[in-house]
Amino acid sequence: QVQLVQSGAEVKKPGASVKVSCKASGDTFTNYVVHWVRQAPGQSLEWMGWISAGNGNTRYSQDFQGRVTITRDTSATTAYMELGSLRSEDTAVYYCAAKDSGGLRGLDYWGQGTLVTVSS
Amino acid sequence: DIQMTQSPSTLSASVGDRVTITCRASQSISSWLAWYQQKPGKAPKLLINKAASLENGVPSRFSGSGSGTEFTLTISSLQPDDFATYYCQQYKSGDTFGQGTKLEIK
């Protein structure tokens, strides 16, 4: 099983970028696909994209294409999500979540969430 | 993109009731569907994988069914711990979540 620990809360101004980290431990990092999901206050879950920790392949939601970049550092067993051109509507809790790269399945493991507040 | 439509958005029920939540996909997703439970301030918890496969440790009162475009999550006898928000998720092509169903105490 893998445990995911995310970086702390952030406050950003409109137009800025934010980078959230997700450190994995407890299992072989490169065996997992790490997803990023966000949840605005009182709203549903919104999938942003994923990265294969093994080969670095990525896929992004069209809703975030061009604004989000997901990367990973295998030596640090950490995945990162960077979101640019922030606006107030990006205020949300951002979660990383992981699943085994062996096949199609739901998201077994979740980080604790990182609150990103966008405010002038 | 595949859209997921969940209903109802809110469900009021009592302990011991049997409840069903529905999730519809805008195109066929075979059985590539998961269900999650989320409590306030917490990350979602995976309950059911591949439409009907109960995750380890999830009580047997939870069950999932369906394939193609229509899916259901059933809780056979509600317990106090079950009052939460439930989400479906398709993972056939990209990933998409439903809007959620808030299960409230009547």
PDB file of C-alpha atoms in Angstrom:
ATOM      1  CA  GLN A   1       0.000   0.000   0.000  1.00  0.00           C
ATOM      2  CA  VAL A   2       1.165   3.524  -0.676  1.00  0.00           C
ATOM      3  CA  GLN A   3       0.716   6.545   1.575  1.00  0.00           C
ATOM      4  CA  LEU A   4       0.460  10.013   0.038  1.00  0.00           C
ATOM      5  CA  VAL A   5       1.341  13.220   1.883  1.00  0.00           C
ATOM      6  CA  GLN A   6       0.706  16.565   0.225  1.00  0.00           C
ATOM      7  CA  SER A   7       2.267  19.959   0.715  1.00  0.00           C
ATOM      8  CA  GLY A   8       0.617  22.654   2.779  1.00  0.00           C
ATOM      9  CA  ALA A   9      -2.016  25.255   2.031  1.00  0.00           C
ATOM     10  CA  GLU A  10      -1.266  28.046  -0.428  1.00  0.00           C
ATOM     11  CA  VAL A  11      -2.609  31.538  -1.007  1.00  0.00           C
ATOM     12  CA  LYS A  12      -2.019  32.992  -4.468  1.00  0.00           C
ATOM     13  CA  LYS A  13      -2.973  36.096  -6.381  1.00  0.00           C
ATOM     14  CA  PRO A  14      -4.906  35.949  -9.643  1.00  0.00           C
ATOM     15  CA  GLY A  15      -2.607  35.298 -12.596  1.00  0.00           C
ATOM     16  CA  ALA A  16      -0.001  33.497 -10.497  1.00  0.00           C
ATOM     17  CA  SER A  17       0.912  29.802 -10.544  1.00  0.00           C
ATOM     18  CA  VAL A  18       0.833  27.202  -7.782  1.00  0.00           C
ATOM     19  CA  LYS A  19       2.770  23.959  -7.466  1.00  0.00           C
ATOM     20  CA  VAL A  20       1.488  21.263  -5.119  1.00  0.00           C
ATOM     21  CA  SER A  21       3.543  18.225  -4.185  1.00  0.00           C
ATOM     22  CA  CYS A  22       2.477  14.695  -3.287  1.00  0.00           C
ATOM     23  CA  LYS A  23       5.077  12.482  -1.609  1.00  0.00           C
ATOM     24  CA  ALA A  24       4.569   8.732  -1.765  1.00  0.00           C
ATOM     25  CA  SER A  25       5.888   6.192   0.704  1.00  0.00           C
ATOM     26  CA  GLY A  26       5.291   2.616   1.721  1.00  0.00           C
ATOM     27  CA  ASP A  27       5.544   0.966  -1.686  1.00  0.00           C
ATOM     28  CA  THR A  28       7.412   1.223  -4.986  1.00  0.00           C
ATOM     29  CA  PHE A  29       6.513   4.638  -6.380  1.00  0.00           C
ATOM     30  CA  THR A  30       7.049   3.664  -9.999  1.00  0.00           C
ATOM     31  CA  ASN A  31       4.330   1.000  -9.743  1.00  0.00           C
ATOM     32  CA  TYR A  32       1.636   3.670  -9.537  1.00  0.00           C
ATOM     33  CA  VAL A  33      -0.278   6.169 -11.619  1.00  0.00           C
ATOM     34  CA  VAL A  34      -0.849   9.419  -9.728  1.00  0.00           C
ATOM     35  CA  HIS A  35      -3.970  11.442 -10.466  1.00  0.00           C
ATOM     36  CA  TRP A  36      -4.902  14.979  -9.453  1.00  0.00           C
ATOM     37  CA  VAL A  37      -8.486  15.795  -8.517  1.00  0.00           C
ATOM     38  CA  ARG A  38      -9.812  19.062  -7.188  1.00  0.00           C
ATOM     39  CA  GLN A  39     -12.910  20.059  -5.248  1.00  0.00           C
ATOM     40  CA  ALA A  40     -14.139  23.641  -5.063  1.00  0.00           C
ATOM     41  CA  PRO A  41     -16.019  24.603  -1.887  1.00  0.00           C
ATOM     42  CA  GLY A  42     -19.345  22.746  -1.763  1.00  0.00           C
ATOM     43  CA  GLN A  43     -18.806  21.287  -5.223  1.00  0.00           C
ATOM     44  CA  SER A  44     -18.173  17.918  -6.816  1.00  0.00           C
ATOM     45  CA  LEU A  45     -14.867  16.273  -7.595  1.00  0.00           C
ATOM     46  CA  GLU A  46     -13.139  17.379 -10.798  1.00  0.00           C
ATOM     47  CA  TRP A  47     -10.469  15.253 -12.461  1.00  0.00           C
ATOM     48  CA  MET A  48      -7.452  17.198 -13.715  1.00  0.00           C
ATOM     49  CA  GLY A  49      -5.011  14.636 -15.067  1.00  0.00           C
ATOM     50  CA  TRP A  50      -2.585  11.837 -14.290  1.00  0.00           C
ATOM     51  CA  ILE A  51       1.033  10.832 -14.591  1.00  0.00           C
ATOM     52  CA  SER A  52       2.544   7.397 -14.754  1.00  0.00           C
ATOM     53  CA  ALA A  53       5.219   7.419 -12.086  1.00  0.00           C
ATOM     54  CA  GLY A  54       7.007   4.662 -13.985  1.00  0.00           C
ATOM     55  CA  ASN A  55       7.450   6.167 -17.443  1.00  0.00           C
ATOM     56  CA  GLY A  56       6.347   9.778 -16.961  1.00  0.00           C
ATOM     57  CA  ASN A  57       3.468   9.599 -19.458  1.00  0.00           C
ATOM     58  CA  THR A  58       0.740  12.118 -18.760  1.00  0.00           C
ATOM     59  CA  ARG A  59      -2.873  12.759 -19.682  1.00  0.00           C
ATOM     60  CA  TYR A  60      -4.801  15.924 -18.912  1.00  0.00           C
ATOM     61  CA  SER A  61      -8.434  16.891 -18.799  1.00  0.00           C
ATOM     62  CA  GLN A  62      -9.383  19.135 -21.694  1.00  0.00           C
ATOM     63  CA  ASP A  63     -10.791  21.542 -19.107  1.00  0.00           C
ATOM     64  CA  PHE A  64      -7.247  22.207 -17.859  1.00  0.00           C
ATOM     65  CA  GLN A  65      -5.213  21.606 -21.016  1.00  0.00           C
ATOM     66  CA  GLY A  66      -2.542  24.255 -21.347  1.00  0.00           C
ATOM     67  CA  ARG A  67      -2.835  25.430 -17.744  1.00  0.00           C
ATOM     68  CA  VAL A  68      -1.806  22.346 -15.795  1.00  0.00           C
ATOM     69  CA  THR A  69       1.448  20.430 -15.767  1.00  0.00           C
ATOM     70  CA  ILE A  70       1.937  17.199 -13.835  1.00  0.00           C
ATOM     71  CA  THR A  71       5.469  15.944 -13.241  1.00  0.00           C
ATOM     72  CA  ARG A  72       7.222  13.491 -11.006  1.00  0.00           C
ATOM     73  CA  ASP A  73      10.627  12.982  -9.429  1.00  0.00           C
ATOM     74  CA  THR A  74      11.267   9.278  -8.985  1.00  0.00           C
ATOM     75  CA  SER A  75      14.290   9.822  -6.739  1.00  0.00           C
ATOM     76  CA  ALA A  76      12.124  11.867  -4.376  1.00  0.00           C
ATOM     77  CA  THR A  77       9.071   9.575  -4.880  1.00  0.00           C
ATOM     78  CA  THR A  78       7.052  12.721  -5.360  1.00  0.00           C
ATOM     79  CA  ALA A  79       4.499  13.884  -7.909  1.00  0.00           C
ATOM     80  CA  TYR A  80       3.762  17.531  -8.611  1.00  0.00           C
ATOM     81  CA  MET A  81       0.856  19.459 -10.038  1.00  0.00           C
ATOM     82  CA  GLU A  82       1.398  22.988 -11.280  1.00  0.00           C
ATOM     83  CA  LEU A  83      -1.577  25.129 -12.262  1.00  0.00           C
ATOM     84  CA  GLY A  84      -1.005  28.462 -13.967  1.00  0.00           C
ATOM     85  CA  SER A  85      -2.986  31.614 -14.764  1.00  0.00           C
ATOM     86  CA  LEU A  86      -4.892  31.225 -11.512  1.00  0.00           C
ATOM     87  CA  ARG A  87      -8.294  32.799 -11.100  1.00  0.00           C
ATOM     88  CA  SER A  88     -10.692  32.929  -8.181  1.00  0.00           C
ATOM     89  CA  GLU A  89     -12.603  29.925  -9.529  1.00  0.00           C
ATOM     90  CA  ASP A  90      -9.478  27.814  -8.953  1.00  0.00           C
ATOM     91  CA  THR A  91      -9.927  28.139  -5.192  1.00  0.00           C
ATOM     92  CA  ALA A  92     -10.319  24.521  -4.160  1.00  0.00           C
ATOM     93  CA  VAL A  93      -8.883  21.584  -2.280  1.00  0.00           C
ATOM     94  CA  TYR A  94      -6.489  19.738  -4.559  1.00  0.00           C
ATOM     95  CA  TYR A  95      -6.032  16.021  -3.995  1.00  0.00           C
ATOM     96  CA  CYS A  96      -3.509  13.593  -5.353  1.00  0.00           C
ATOM     97  CA  ALA A  97      -4.654   9.999  -5.619  1.00  0.00           C
ATOM     98  CA  ALA A  98      -2.954   6.849  -6.804  1.00  0.00           C
ATOM     99  CA  LYS A  99      -3.750   3.510  -8.299  1.00  0.00           C
ATOM    100  CA  ASP A 100      -1.632   0.582  -9.330  1.00  0.00           C
ATOM    101  CA  SER A 101      -0.438   0.935 -12.888  1.00  0.00           C
ATOM    102  CA  GLY A 102      -1.332  -2.671 -13.626  1.00  0.00           C
ATOM    103  CA  GLY A 103      -4.797  -2.015 -15.016  1.00  0.00           C
ATOM    104  CA  LEU A 104      -7.953   0.032 -15.115  1.00  0.00           C
ATOM    105  CA  ARG A 105      -9.408   0.646 -11.676  1.00  0.00           C
ATOM    106  CA  GLY A 106     -10.584   3.361  -9.348  1.00  0.00           C
ATOM    107  CA  LEU A 107      -8.388   5.478  -7.123  1.00  0.00           C
ATOM    108  CA  ASP A 108      -7.345   3.443  -4.091  1.00  0.00           C
ATOM    109  CA  TYR A 109      -5.122   5.862  -2.238  1.00  0.00           C
ATOM    110  CA  TRP A 110      -5.605   9.542  -1.554  1.00  0.00           C
ATOM    111  CA  GLY A 111      -3.571  12.351  -0.106  1.00  0.00           C
ATOM    112  CA  GLN A 112      -4.998  14.555   2.625  1.00  0.00           C
ATOM    113  CA  GLY A 113      -5.700  17.430   0.239  1.00  0.00           C
ATOM    114  CA  THR A 114      -4.136  20.860  -0.194  1.00  0.00           C
ATOM    115  CA  LEU A 115      -6.250  24.002   0.007  1.00  0.00           C
ATOM    116  CA  VAL A 116      -5.331  26.550  -2.634  1.00  0.00           C
ATOM    117  CA  THR A 117      -6.926  29.961  -2.201  1.00  0.00           C
ATOM    118  CA  VAL A 118      -6.805  32.468  -5.053  1.00  0.00           C
ATOM    119  CA  SER A 119      -7.506  35.979  -3.881  1.00  0.00           C
ATOM    120  CA  SER A 120      -6.327  39.472  -4.617  1.00  0.00           C
TER     121      SER A 120
ATOM    122  CA  ASP B   1     -15.403  13.725 -23.031  1.00  0.00           C
ATOM    123  CA  ILE B   2     -17.636  11.253 -21.226  1.00  0.00           C
ATOM    124  CA  GLN B   3     -20.181  12.942 -18.973  1.00  0.00           C
ATOM    125  CA  MET B   4     -21.550  11.322 -15.823  1.00  0.00           C
ATOM    126  CA  THR B   5     -24.988  12.203 -14.484  1.00  0.00           C
ATOM    127  CA  GLN B   6     -25.875  11.168 -10.948  1.00  0.00           C
ATOM    128  CA  SER B   7     -29.297  11.174  -9.339  1.00  0.00           C
ATOM    129  CA  PRO B   8     -30.693  12.200  -7.024  1.00  0.00           C
ATOM    130  CA  SER B   9     -28.503  15.075  -5.896  1.00  0.00           C
ATOM    131  CA  THR B  10     -29.885  14.771  -2.361  1.00  0.00           C
ATOM    132  CA  LEU B  11     -31.489  11.801  -0.690  1.00  0.00           C
ATOM    133  CA  SER B  12     -33.167  11.858   2.729  1.00  0.00           C
ATOM    134  CA  ALA B  13     -33.458   8.505   4.449  1.00  0.00           C
ATOM    135  CA  SER B  14     -33.591   6.837   7.844  1.00  0.00           C
ATOM    136  CA  VAL B  15     -31.407   4.281   9.547  1.00  0.00           C
ATOM    137  CA  GLY B  16     -32.406   0.869   8.277  1.00  0.00           C
ATOM    138  CA  ASP B  17     -33.707   2.106   4.926  1.00  0.00           C
ATOM    139  CA  ARG B  18     -32.636   0.650   1.590  1.00  0.00           C
ATOM    140  CA  VAL B  19     -31.416   3.351  -0.793  1.00  0.00           C
ATOM    141  CA  THR B  20     -30.309   3.410  -4.402  1.00  0.00           C
ATOM    142  CA  ILE B  21     -28.228   6.013  -6.238  1.00  0.00           C
ATOM    143  CA  THR B  22     -28.080   6.062 -10.032  1.00  0.00           C
ATOM    144  CA  CYS B  23     -25.260   7.102 -12.328  1.00  0.00           C
ATOM    145  CA  ARG B  24     -25.603   7.417 -16.108  1.00  0.00           C
ATOM    146  CA  ALA B  25     -22.782   7.761 -18.616  1.00  0.00           C
ATOM    147  CA  SER B  26     -23.092   9.752 -21.834  1.00  0.00           C
ATOM    148  CA  GLN B  27     -21.673   6.787 -23.754  1.00  0.00           C
ATOM    149  CA  SER B  28     -20.882   3.195 -22.961  1.00  0.00           C
ATOM    150  CA  ILE B  29     -18.130   2.698 -20.405  1.00  0.00           C
ATOM    151  CA  SER B  30     -18.524  -1.079 -20.132  1.00  0.00           C
ATOM    152  CA  SER B  31     -17.970  -1.724 -16.406  1.00  0.00           C
ATOM    153  CA  TRP B  32     -15.226   0.859 -15.884  1.00  0.00           C
ATOM    154  CA  LEU B  33     -16.992   2.590 -13.017  1.00  0.00           C
ATOM    155  CA  ALA B  34     -16.100   3.249  -9.403  1.00  0.00           C
ATOM    156  CA  TRP B  35     -18.113   4.507  -6.426  1.00  0.00           C
ATOM    157  CA  TYR B  36     -16.699   6.645  -3.612  1.00  0.00           C
ATOM    158  CA  GLN B  37     -17.898   7.816  -0.229  1.00  0.00           C
ATOM    159  CA  GLN B  38     -16.804  11.213   1.048  1.00  0.00           C
ATOM    160  CA  LYS B  39     -17.333  12.707   4.480  1.00  0.00           C
ATOM    161  CA  PRO B  40     -16.906  16.433   5.235  1.00  0.00           C
ATOM    162  CA  GLY B  41     -13.283  17.534   5.308  1.00  0.00           C
ATOM    163  CA  LYS B  42     -11.985  14.128   4.222  1.00  0.00           C
ATOM    164  CA  ALA B  43     -10.679  12.627   1.021  1.00  0.00           C
ATOM    165  CA  PRO B  44     -12.976  10.275  -0.892  1.00  0.00           C
ATOM    166  CA  LYS B  45     -12.856   6.572  -0.074  1.00  0.00           C
ATOM    167  CA  LEU B  46     -13.099   3.940  -2.803  1.00  0.00           C
ATOM    168  CA  LEU B  47     -16.046   1.613  -2.143  1.00  0.00           C
ATOM    169  CA  ILE B  48     -16.639  -0.241  -5.386  1.00  0.00           C
ATOM    170  CA  ASN B  49     -14.468  -0.894  -8.416  1.00  0.00           C
ATOM    171  CA  LYS B  50     -15.417  -2.154 -11.881  1.00  0.00           C
ATOM    172  CA  ALA B  51     -19.102  -1.399 -11.252  1.00  0.00           C
ATOM    173  CA  ALA B  52     -19.740  -4.249  -8.825  1.00  0.00           C
ATOM    174  CA  SER B  53     -16.524  -5.292  -7.094  1.00  0.00           C
ATOM    175  CA  LEU B  54     -16.573  -4.403  -3.409  1.00  0.00           C
ATOM    176  CA  GLU B  55     -13.261  -3.166  -2.031  1.00  0.00           C
ATOM    177  CA  ASN B  56     -11.697  -4.986   0.912  1.00  0.00           C
ATOM    178  CA  GLY B  57     -13.142  -3.856   4.206  1.00  0.00           C
ATOM    179  CA  VAL B  58     -16.269  -2.259   2.743  1.00  0.00           C
ATOM    180  CA  PRO B  59     -19.422  -3.573   4.458  1.00  0.00           C
ATOM    181  CA  SER B  60     -21.507  -6.021   2.455  1.00  0.00           C
ATOM    182  CA  ARG B  61     -24.576  -3.775   2.748  1.00  0.00           C
ATOM    183  CA  PHE B  62     -23.011  -1.803  -0.114  1.00  0.00           C
ATOM    184  CA  SER B  63     -23.464  -3.185  -3.613  1.00  0.00           C
ATOM    185  CA  GLY B  64     -23.023  -1.952  -7.147  1.00  0.00           C
ATOM    186  CA  SER B  65     -24.508  -3.047 -10.429  1.00  0.00           C
ATOM    187  CA  GLY B  66     -24.835  -2.067 -14.054  1.00  0.00           C
ATOM    188  CA  SER B  67     -22.855  -1.907 -17.267  1.00  0.00           C
ATOM    189  CA  GLY B  68     -22.796   0.156 -20.414  1.00  0.00           C
ATOM    190  CA  THR B  69     -24.371   3.480 -19.503  1.00  0.00           C
ATOM    191  CA  GLU B  70     -26.489   2.856 -16.407  1.00  0.00           C
ATOM    192  CA  PHE B  71     -25.220   1.984 -12.950  1.00  0.00           C
ATOM    193  CA  THR B  72     -26.540   1.842  -9.412  1.00  0.00           C
ATOM    194  CA  LEU B  73     -25.132   1.917  -5.905  1.00  0.00           C
ATOM    195  CA  THR B  74     -27.383   0.309  -3.303  1.00  0.00           C
ATOM    196  CA  ILE B  75     -27.078   0.404   0.459  1.00  0.00           C
ATOM    197  CA  SER B  76     -29.288  -2.372   1.782  1.00  0.00           C
ATOM    198  CA  SER B  77     -29.807  -1.151   5.357  1.00  0.00           C
ATOM    199  CA  LEU B  78     -28.523   2.314   6.175  1.00  0.00           C
ATOM    200  CA  GLN B  79     -26.291   2.685   9.188  1.00  0.00           C
ATOM    201  CA  PRO B  80     -25.463   5.986  10.942  1.00  0.00           C
ATOM    202  CA  ASP B  81     -21.934   5.936   9.479  1.00  0.00           C
ATOM    203  CA  ASP B  82     -23.314   5.854   5.916  1.00  0.00           C
ATOM    204  CA  PHE B  83     -24.623   9.421   5.885  1.00  0.00           C
ATOM    205  CA  ALA B  84     -22.157  11.063   3.524  1.00  0.00           C
ATOM    206  CA  THR B  85     -21.798  12.166  -0.086  1.00  0.00           C
ATOM    207  CA  TYR B  86     -21.378   9.533  -2.787  1.00  0.00           C
ATOM    208  CA  TYR B  87     -19.711   9.959  -6.181  1.00  0.00           C
ATOM    209  CA  CYS B  88     -19.463   7.786  -9.235  1.00  0.00           C
ATOM    210  CA  GLN B  89     -16.416   7.936 -11.506  1.00  0.00           C
ATOM    211  CA  GLN B  90     -15.823   6.555 -14.986  1.00  0.00           C
ATOM    212  CA  TYR B  91     -12.276   5.579 -15.877  1.00  0.00           C
ATOM    213  CA  LYS B  92     -12.738   4.130 -19.355  1.00  0.00           C
ATOM    214  CA  SER B  93     -11.481   7.246 -21.116  1.00  0.00           C
ATOM    215  CA  GLY B  94      -9.802   9.868 -19.017  1.00  0.00           C
ATOM    216  CA  ASP B  95     -11.678  10.126 -15.760  1.00  0.00           C
ATOM    217  CA  THR B  96     -14.938  11.882 -14.963  1.00  0.00           C
ATOM    218  CA  PHE B  97     -16.893  12.153 -11.725  1.00  0.00           C
ATOM    219  CA  GLY B  98     -20.603  12.496 -11.238  1.00  0.00           C
ATOM    220  CA  GLN B  99     -22.019  15.529  -9.453  1.00  0.00           C
ATOM    221  CA  GLY B 100     -22.484  13.641  -6.200  1.00  0.00           C
ATOM    222  CA  THR B 101     -25.405  12.480  -4.064  1.00  0.00           C
ATOM    223  CA  LYS B 102     -25.679  13.793  -0.526  1.00  0.00           C
ATOM    224  CA  LEU B 103     -27.292  11.201   1.721  1.00  0.00           C
ATOM    225  CA  GLU B 104     -28.997  12.947   4.628  1.00  0.00           C
ATOM    226  CA  ILE B 105     -30.740  11.749   7.744  1.00  0.00           C
ATOM    227  CA  LYS B 106     -34.517  12.117   7.460  1.00  0.00           C
TER     228      LYS B 106
END
